[in-house]
Coordinates of C-alpha atoms in Angstrom, one line a residue:
M1 CA -36.3 -33.3 -9.6
H2 CA -36.5 -30.3 -10.6
A3 CA -32.8 -28.3 -10.6
T4 CA -32.7 -25.7 -8.1
T5 CA -31.1 -22.1 -8.7
P6 CA -28.2 -21.6 -6.4
T7 CA -28.9 -19.0 -3.8
A8 CA -27.0 -15.8 -3.8
P9 CA -24.9 -14.8 -0.9
P10 CA -25.9 -12.3 1.2
T11 CA -24.0 -9.1 0.8
N12 CA -24.9 -7.5 4.2
E13 CA -21.2 -7.6 5.1
L14 CA -20.4 -5.6 1.8
Q15 CA -23.1 -3.2 2.5
D16 CA -21.4 -2.7 6.1
I17 CA -18.2 -1.5 4.5
F18 CA -19.1 0.2 1.2
G19 CA -22.6 1.7 2.1
D20 CA -23.6 3.9 -0.9
R21 CA -20.7 2.8 -2.5
M22 CA -22.2 -0.5 -3.5
V23 CA -24.6 -1.2 -6.3
T24 CA -27.0 -4.0 -6.8
G25 CA -28.8 -2.7 -10.2
G26 CA -29.8 0.0 -12.5
A27 CA -27.7 2.0 -14.4
E28 CA -24.4 2.3 -12.5
L29 CA -24.2 -1.4 -12.4
D30 CA -24.4 -1.7 -15.9
R31 CA -22.0 0.9 -16.7
V32 CA -19.6 -0.8 -14.8
S33 CA -20.5 -4.5 -16.2
R34 CA -18.9 -3.7 -19.6
D35 CA -15.8 -2.4 -21.4
E36 CA -15.0 -1.2 -24.6
S37 CA -14.5 -4.7 -26.0
R38 CA -16.8 -6.1 -28.7
A39 CA -18.1 -9.0 -25.8
M40 CA -21.0 -8.6 -23.5
P41 CA -21.6 -9.5 -20.2
E42 CA -22.6 -13.1 -19.9
G43 CA -25.7 -12.0 -17.3
S44 CA -26.2 -9.6 -14.2
A45 CA -23.4 -9.0 -11.7
L46 CA -24.7 -9.5 -8.3
A47 CA -23.3 -6.2 -7.2
A48 CA -20.4 -3.7 -7.7
V49 CA -18.2 -2.0 -4.9
F50 CA -16.0 1.2 -5.1
P51 CA -13.2 0.8 -2.8
E52 CA -11.1 3.6 -1.6
S53 CA -7.9 1.5 -0.1
T54 CA -6.1 -1.5 -0.5
E55 CA -8.1 -2.9 2.9
E56 CA -11.5 -2.2 1.3
V57 CA -10.5 -4.4 -1.6
S58 CA -9.2 -7.1 0.9
A59 CA -12.4 -7.2 2.5
A60 CA -14.1 -7.4 -1.1
L61 CA -12.1 -10.3 -2.1
G62 CA -12.1 -12.0 1.1
W63 CA -15.9 -12.1 1.0
A64 CA -15.9 -13.3 -2.7
N65 CA -13.3 -16.0 -1.6
R66 CA -15.6 -17.3 1.3
H67 CA -18.5 -17.6 -0.8
G68 CA -17.2 -18.3 -4.1
V69 CA -18.1 -15.6 -6.0
K70 CA -16.4 -14.7 -9.4
V71 CA -14.9 -11.5 -9.4
S72 CA -14.3 -9.0 -12.3
V73 CA -12.1 -5.9 -11.9
R74 CA -12.0 -2.7 -13.4
G75 CA -10.7 0.9 -13.9
T76 CA -12.2 3.5 -16.3
G77 CA -13.5 0.4 -18.5
T78 CA -11.2 1.4 -21.3
G79 CA -9.9 -2.4 -22.3
V80 CA -10.8 -3.8 -25.5
S81 CA -10.4 -7.3 -25.2
G82 CA -13.4 -8.0 -22.5
G83 CA -11.3 -9.0 -19.4
A84 CA -13.1 -6.6 -17.6
L85 CA -17.0 -7.9 -18.3
A86 CA -19.2 -8.8 -14.9
Y87 CA -20.0 -12.3 -14.2
A88 CA -23.7 -13.6 -14.0
G89 CA -24.0 -13.3 -10.4
G90 CA -20.6 -12.3 -9.7
L91 CA -18.9 -9.1 -8.0
V92 CA -17.6 -6.3 -9.8
V93 CA -14.5 -4.4 -8.0
S94 CA -14.2 -1.2 -9.6
L95 CA -10.7 0.6 -9.0
E96 CA -12.3 4.1 -10.4
R97 CA -12.1 6.0 -6.7
M98 CA -8.8 4.6 -5.9
N99 CA -6.9 7.8 -7.7
R100 CA -4.6 9.4 -5.7
I101 CA -1.0 10.2 -6.6
K102 CA 0.3 9.7 -3.3
L103 CA 3.8 10.4 -3.9
I104 CA 6.2 12.0 -6.5
D105 CA 10.0 11.6 -5.6
P106 CA 12.0 13.5 -8.0
V107 CA 15.1 12.9 -6.3
N108 CA 14.7 9.1 -7.2
R109 CA 12.7 9.6 -10.2
L110 CA 9.7 7.8 -8.5
A111 CA 5.5 7.9 -8.2
E112 CA 3.7 6.4 -5.9
V113 CA 0.1 5.7 -7.1
Q114 CA -3.3 3.9 -6.7
A115 CA -4.3 2.2 -9.2
G116 CA -7.2 4.3 -10.3
V117 CA -5.1 7.2 -11.0
I118 CA -5.3 8.4 -14.5
N119 CA -2.0 7.8 -16.8
A120 CA -2.1 11.0 -18.4
E121 CA -2.9 13.0 -14.7
L122 CA 0.3 11.3 -13.3
D123 CA 2.2 12.3 -16.3
R124 CA 1.3 16.2 -15.9
A125 CA 1.6 15.6 -12.2
A126 CA 5.4 14.4 -13.1
E127 CA 6.2 17.2 -15.6
D128 CA 6.1 19.9 -12.5
H129 CA 9.5 18.4 -11.9
G130 CA 10.8 18.1 -14.9
L131 CA 9.5 14.8 -15.0
F132 CA 7.5 12.2 -17.4
F133 CA 5.8 9.2 -17.0
A134 CA 7.0 7.1 -20.1
P135 CA 3.7 4.9 -20.9
D136 CA 1.8 6.5 -23.1
P137 CA -1.3 4.5 -24.4
A138 CA -3.6 6.2 -27.2
S139 CA -6.2 6.1 -23.8
A140 CA -3.7 7.6 -21.6
E141 CA -6.3 10.5 -21.0
I142 CA -8.9 8.3 -19.9
S143 CA -7.1 4.8 -18.6
T144 CA -5.9 3.8 -15.4
I145 CA -2.3 3.1 -14.1
G146 CA -3.8 -0.3 -12.5
G147 CA -5.2 -1.2 -15.8
N148 CA -2.5 -0.8 -17.9
I149 CA -0.2 -2.3 -15.5
A150 CA -2.7 -5.4 -15.6
T151 CA -2.4 -5.6 -19.6
N152 CA 0.9 -4.5 -19.6
A153 CA -0.2 -1.5 -21.8
G154 CA 1.9 -0.3 -24.7
G155 CA 1.9 3.2 -26.3
L156 CA 3.0 5.5 -28.6
R157 CA 6.7 5.8 -26.6
C158 CA 7.5 1.9 -26.7
I159 CA 10.1 2.5 -29.2
S160 CA 12.3 4.7 -27.1
H161 CA 11.1 3.6 -23.4
G162 CA 9.8 0.4 -23.8
V163 CA 6.2 -1.2 -22.3
T164 CA 4.8 -0.1 -19.1
R165 CA 6.5 -3.4 -17.1
D166 CA 9.4 -1.3 -17.7
S167 CA 8.2 1.4 -15.6
V168 CA 7.3 -0.4 -12.8
A169 CA 9.3 -0.9 -9.5
A170 CA 7.2 -2.4 -7.0
L171 CA 3.3 -3.4 -6.2
E172 CA 0.8 -3.7 -3.7
V173 CA -1.3 -6.6 -4.9
V174 CA -4.7 -8.1 -3.0
L175 CA -4.6 -11.9 -3.5
A176 CA -7.9 -13.9 -4.1
D177 CA -8.4 -14.8 -0.3
G178 CA -7.8 -11.1 0.5
S179 CA -4.2 -11.1 1.6
I180 CA -2.1 -8.3 0.5
L181 CA 1.3 -8.7 -1.1
R182 CA 4.1 -6.5 -1.5
T183 CA 6.2 -6.9 -4.3
G184 CA 9.5 -5.1 -5.7
A185 CA 11.6 -2.3 -4.3
R186 CA 12.2 1.4 -4.8
T187 CA 16.1 0.5 -5.8
R188 CA 17.1 0.2 -9.3
K189 CA 18.5 -3.3 -8.3
N190 CA 17.1 -6.1 -6.5
V191 CA 17.4 -9.6 -6.9
V192 CA 15.7 -10.8 -3.5
G193 CA 13.5 -13.8 -4.4
L194 CA 11.5 -14.3 -7.1
D195 CA 10.4 -11.2 -9.7
L196 CA 6.9 -11.2 -8.6
T197 CA 6.5 -7.9 -10.0
S198 CA 6.9 -9.0 -13.4
L199 CA 4.7 -12.1 -12.7
F200 CA 1.5 -9.6 -11.9
V201 CA 2.5 -6.8 -14.6
G202 CA 0.3 -8.4 -17.7
S203 CA -1.7 -10.8 -15.5
E204 CA -4.8 -9.4 -16.3
G205 CA -6.5 -9.5 -13.2
T206 CA -6.2 -13.4 -13.0
L207 CA -3.9 -13.8 -10.1
G208 CA -4.7 -10.9 -7.8
V209 CA -6.0 -7.5 -7.7
I210 CA -2.9 -4.5 -8.3
T211 CA -4.5 -1.6 -5.7
S212 CA -1.0 0.8 -5.7
A213 CA 2.3 0.9 -7.8
T214 CA 5.7 2.0 -7.5
V215 CA 6.4 3.7 -10.9
R216 CA 9.7 5.1 -12.4
L217 CA 9.6 8.3 -14.2
K218 CA 12.4 9.9 -16.5
P219 CA 13.5 13.3 -17.2
I220 CA 11.9 15.6 -19.9
A221 CA 14.5 15.8 -22.8
P222 CA 15.7 19.4 -23.2
G223 CA 14.9 21.3 -26.4
I224 CA 11.9 21.5 -28.8
P225 CA 10.5 18.1 -30.2
R226 CA 10.7 17.7 -33.8
T227 CA 8.0 15.8 -35.6
F228 CA 8.2 14.3 -39.1
R229 CA 5.4 13.0 -41.2
A230 CA 6.0 11.1 -44.6
S231 CA 3.8 9.9 -47.1
F232 CA 4.5 6.7 -49.0
P233 CA 2.4 5.4 -51.9
T234 CA 1.9 1.8 -50.7
V235 CA 1.9 0.8 -47.1
E236 CA 4.7 -1.6 -47.8
D237 CA 6.9 1.2 -48.7
A238 CA 6.3 2.8 -45.2
G239 CA 6.8 -0.6 -43.6
R240 CA 10.3 -0.8 -45.3
A241 CA 11.2 2.7 -44.4
V242 CA 10.2 1.7 -40.6
T243 CA 12.6 -1.4 -40.7
A244 CA 15.6 1.3 -41.8
I245 CA 14.9 3.7 -39.5
V246 CA 14.7 1.0 -36.6
N247 CA 18.0 -0.2 -37.4
G248 CA 19.7 3.3 -37.9
A249 CA 21.7 5.4 -35.4
Q250 CA 18.9 7.6 -34.0
T251 CA 15.9 6.1 -32.5
P252 CA 12.9 8.1 -32.5
E253 CA 10.7 8.6 -29.6
V254 CA 7.6 7.9 -31.5
L255 CA 7.0 6.1 -34.7
E256 CA 3.2 5.3 -35.8
L257 CA 2.3 4.3 -39.3
L258 CA -1.5 4.9 -40.6
D259 CA -2.6 2.9 -43.8
A260 CA -4.4 4.7 -46.5
R261 CA -8.0 4.0 -45.4
S262 CA -7.1 5.1 -41.7
V263 CA -5.9 8.2 -43.1
Q264 CA -9.1 8.7 -45.2
I265 CA -11.2 7.8 -42.4
I266 CA -9.2 10.3 -40.2
E267 CA -9.6 12.9 -42.5
T268 CA -13.3 12.6 -42.6
Y269 CA -13.5 12.5 -39.2
K270 CA -11.6 15.8 -38.3
P271 CA -10.2 17.4 -41.6
S272 CA -6.9 18.8 -41.1
G273 CA -4.9 18.8 -44.5
L274 CA -4.2 15.1 -44.6
P275 CA -2.6 13.9 -48.1
A276 CA -5.7 12.8 -49.6
D277 CA -4.0 10.5 -53.0
G278 CA -4.2 7.3 -51.0
C279 CA -0.8 7.2 -49.3
A280 CA 0.1 5.6 -46.3
L281 CA 1.3 8.3 -43.2
L282 CA 4.7 7.4 -41.3
I283 CA 4.7 10.0 -38.3
G284 CA 7.5 10.0 -35.8
Q285 CA 9.0 12.3 -33.2
F286 CA 12.5 13.2 -31.9
T287 CA 13.3 14.7 -28.8
G288 CA 16.5 16.5 -27.3
L289 CA 18.9 18.5 -28.4
Q290 CA 19.6 16.8 -31.7
A291 CA 15.9 16.5 -32.1
K292 CA 16.0 18.8 -35.4
Q293 CA 18.9 16.9 -37.0
A294 CA 17.5 13.6 -36.3
A295 CA 14.1 14.7 -38.1
G296 CA 15.9 15.7 -41.2
D297 CA 18.0 13.0 -41.3
T298 CA 15.2 10.4 -40.9
A299 CA 13.1 12.4 -43.2
Q300 CA 15.7 12.0 -46.1
L301 CA 15.8 8.5 -45.3
C302 CA 12.1 8.0 -46.1
R303 CA 12.6 10.1 -49.3
E304 CA 15.3 7.3 -50.5
H305 CA 12.6 4.5 -49.8
G306 CA 10.0 6.2 -51.7
A307 CA 8.1 8.9 -49.7
R308 CA 6.5 11.3 -52.0
E309 CA 6.5 14.1 -49.4
V310 CA 8.0 14.8 -46.0
V311 CA 6.8 17.5 -43.6
I312 CA 8.9 18.4 -40.0
A313 CA 7.0 20.5 -37.3
E314 CA 8.4 21.7 -34.2
G315 CA 6.3 20.0 -31.2
D316 CA 3.1 17.4 -31.3
S317 CA 0.9 18.7 -33.8
L318 CA 1.7 16.3 -36.4
L319 CA 0.7 13.6 -33.9
E320 CA -2.9 14.7 -33.6
A321 CA -3.8 12.4 -36.7
R322 CA -2.4 9.4 -34.9
R323 CA -4.4 10.0 -31.5
L324 CA -7.5 10.8 -33.8
A325 CA -7.8 6.8 -35.0
N326 CA -9.5 5.3 -32.5
P327 CA -12.2 7.7 -32.0
A328 CA -12.4 8.4 -36.0
L329 CA -12.9 4.5 -36.5
N330 CA -15.4 4.2 -33.6
A331 CA -17.3 7.1 -35.2
Q332 CA -17.8 4.6 -38.6
G333 CA -20.0 2.6 -36.6
L334 CA -19.4 -1.4 -36.0
R335 CA -15.8 -2.4 -36.1
V336 CA -13.9 -5.5 -35.4
S337 CA -10.3 -5.1 -34.5
C338 CA -7.3 -6.9 -33.0
D339 CA -4.0 -6.6 -31.8
V340 CA -1.1 -8.6 -33.2
A341 CA 2.7 -7.9 -33.1
V342 CA 5.2 -9.1 -35.6
P343 CA 9.2 -8.6 -35.6
V344 CA 10.0 -5.2 -37.1
G345 CA 11.4 -6.7 -40.0
E346 CA 8.5 -8.6 -41.1
L347 CA 6.3 -5.3 -41.5
A348 CA 6.1 -5.2 -45.1
A349 CA 5.4 -8.7 -45.2
V350 CA 2.6 -8.6 -42.9
F351 CA 1.0 -5.4 -44.7
R352 CA 1.2 -7.2 -47.8
G353 CA -0.7 -10.2 -46.2
I354 CA -3.2 -7.9 -44.7
E355 CA -4.0 -6.7 -48.0
Q356 CA -4.3 -10.1 -49.8
I357 CA -6.7 -11.2 -46.7
A358 CA -8.9 -8.1 -47.8
E359 CA -8.9 -9.0 -51.2
Q360 CA -9.5 -12.7 -50.5
H361 CA -12.8 -12.0 -48.2
G362 CA -13.9 -8.9 -49.9
R363 CA -13.6 -6.7 -46.9
T364 CA -12.1 -3.3 -46.0
I365 CA -9.2 -3.8 -43.8
S366 CA -7.8 -0.5 -42.4
V367 CA -4.7 -0.6 -40.2
V368 CA -2.9 1.7 -37.6
A369 CA 0.4 0.6 -35.9
H370 CA 3.0 1.7 -33.3
A371 CA 5.5 0.6 -36.3
G372 CA 8.8 1.2 -34.2
D373 CA 7.9 -2.0 -32.5
G374 CA 5.7 -4.2 -35.1
N375 CA 2.7 -3.8 -33.0
L376 CA -0.4 -3.4 -35.5
H377 CA -3.9 -2.8 -35.0
P378 CA -6.4 -4.0 -38.0
T379 CA -9.4 -3.4 -38.3
V380 CA -12.2 -5.2 -40.5
E381 CA -15.4 -2.7 -41.7
A382 CA -18.3 -5.0 -41.4
E383 CA -22.2 -4.9 -41.4
D384 CA -23.9 -4.1 -38.1
T385 CA -25.4 -7.5 -38.0
P386 CA -24.5 -10.9 -36.6
Q387 CA -23.7 -12.4 -40.0
G388 CA -21.3 -9.4 -40.8
H389 CA -19.6 -9.6 -37.3
A390 CA -18.9 -13.2 -37.5
A391 CA -17.6 -12.8 -40.9
A392 CA -15.0 -10.2 -40.0
E393 CA -14.2 -12.1 -37.2
V394 CA -13.2 -14.8 -39.5
V395 CA -10.9 -12.2 -41.1
I396 CA -9.6 -11.4 -37.9
G397 CA -8.6 -15.0 -37.4
D398 CA -6.6 -14.9 -40.6
I399 CA -4.9 -11.8 -39.4
T400 CA -3.9 -13.4 -36.2
R401 CA -2.6 -16.8 -37.6
L402 CA -0.4 -14.6 -40.5
A403 CA 1.2 -12.8 -37.6
L404 CA 2.3 -16.0 -36.2
K405 CA 3.5 -17.4 -39.1
L406 CA 5.9 -14.6 -39.3
G407 CA 7.1 -15.2 -36.0
G408 CA 4.6 -12.5 -33.9
T409 CA 1.9 -12.6 -31.1
I410 CA -1.8 -12.6 -31.0
S411 CA -1.4 -9.5 -28.5
G412 CA 1.0 -6.8 -28.8
E413 CA -0.6 -4.8 -25.8
H414 CA -4.5 -5.1 -25.5
G415 CA -4.0 -8.5 -23.5
I416 CA -6.0 -11.8 -24.1
G417 CA -9.4 -11.1 -21.8
L418 CA -12.2 -13.0 -23.3
V419 CA -11.9 -11.9 -26.7
K420 CA -8.6 -13.8 -27.6
Q421 CA -9.3 -16.7 -25.1
A422 CA -9.6 -19.1 -27.8
E423 CA -6.5 -17.8 -29.8
L424 CA -4.3 -18.9 -26.9
P425 CA -3.6 -22.4 -28.1
W426 CA -2.3 -20.9 -31.5
Q427 CA 0.6 -19.1 -29.5
L428 CA 1.2 -21.6 -26.4
D429 CA 1.9 -25.2 -26.3
E430 CA 0.2 -27.2 -23.4
A431 CA 3.1 -27.3 -21.2
T432 CA 3.0 -23.5 -21.1
L433 CA -0.5 -23.3 -20.5
H434 CA -0.5 -26.0 -17.9
A435 CA 2.3 -24.1 -16.2
Q436 CA 0.3 -20.7 -15.9
Q437 CA -2.7 -22.5 -14.8
M438 CA -0.9 -24.0 -11.9
I439 CA 0.6 -20.4 -11.3
K440 CA -3.1 -19.6 -11.3
Y441 CA -4.2 -22.3 -8.9
A442 CA -1.5 -21.5 -6.3
L443 CA -2.5 -18.2 -6.1
D444 CA -6.6 -18.4 -6.6
R445 CA -7.6 -22.1 -5.3
K446 CA -11.3 -21.3 -5.9
N447 CA -10.7 -19.5 -9.1
I448 CA -12.7 -16.7 -8.5
L449 CA -10.4 -13.9 -10.1
T450 CA -11.3 -13.3 -13.8
P451 CA -11.9 -16.7 -14.2
G452 CA -11.9 -18.2 -17.9
R453 CA -10.0 -14.9 -19.3
G454 CA -6.2 -14.2 -20.0
I455 CA -4.5 -17.4 -19.4

């Protein structure tokens, strides 16, 4: 007997709902089938739909659940872990058209937004009310609120304001069977039932599809921000300075670190007068009425820890180098990067270990870091061949194991997705993995939502 190919389920019901907001092939389907990761889709999706309401997401998931069709969920596709890749014969649910800011409540410092709202656009809308949205990933100008919540994204301001979870008050979520769930409250205090909001934040589309969120806003600090840039002879010296700053009396709004190789790549990409003497850079910013004094005190602390040069400026100009890191590294061509985190006190040790790994493998590794919270993004330069890629992946594995050895984690903010799926057992024991899978089963009996990824 010959094996038969499963018959694709009829899509006429989806066509009736979405009309020209459903695609079944061509460039548009290809576009929404990928993210920014180094992983590739396993095959072509059956269709992609572009809902504009929670009810339309509900209808799409209800259809997929009835027919046992795998679902991938995306915003603008800025993820780097492979979580939004399309499944062969699957359904892509793109939330990019759910981009409405429904309400900004300056009295209670809240905003209600659809999942497809761009992070930076919410921040600018809040600014009109003297407020800001604290989560600030490097991709803030193009990434969506829903995607940032689904991965519990971090960013430059984490040291002062926490990760995305700390800014989420309530969620609207569509479960796998199409039912609509609402979590949390607009109040500061809420101890009614289980904390389902935290369960869905960081769940990477495996438990439900976040369609709307109520998020917390903060008042813009008075005065002029002060930014400092300190250059250090070694990245280990910079790491020790970070530990001293974090343990000091004044907490910066931003504290970022670039190793010497990253500085060189950024300066080549867009020359701006960065130090070209092989130094690592520590870049930080203070806000509020005491910003000038705090920046001056921290500059002195950097000098005491070996900084060769320290520059202080008003505003955000010195932060541009950090925001250029990703496009500069992308311009280098193929790069294999990872996202790990360690306790802040282990920064010097992890940088020393990464240098040893680079020497051991004969590979150039550049590192940028949200130094204030110990989150590193090492990038391994590799030849644009399968062999070069595979060799770089071995290096990434060694860096990840180093982070775990130092009490860290395999992902600080990018999520697990598909790229890090094999690494989960390195950090989580069998009982923990089983508990997560049982939660997944309780909410998604047919395993249609982002299966084989995240958890």
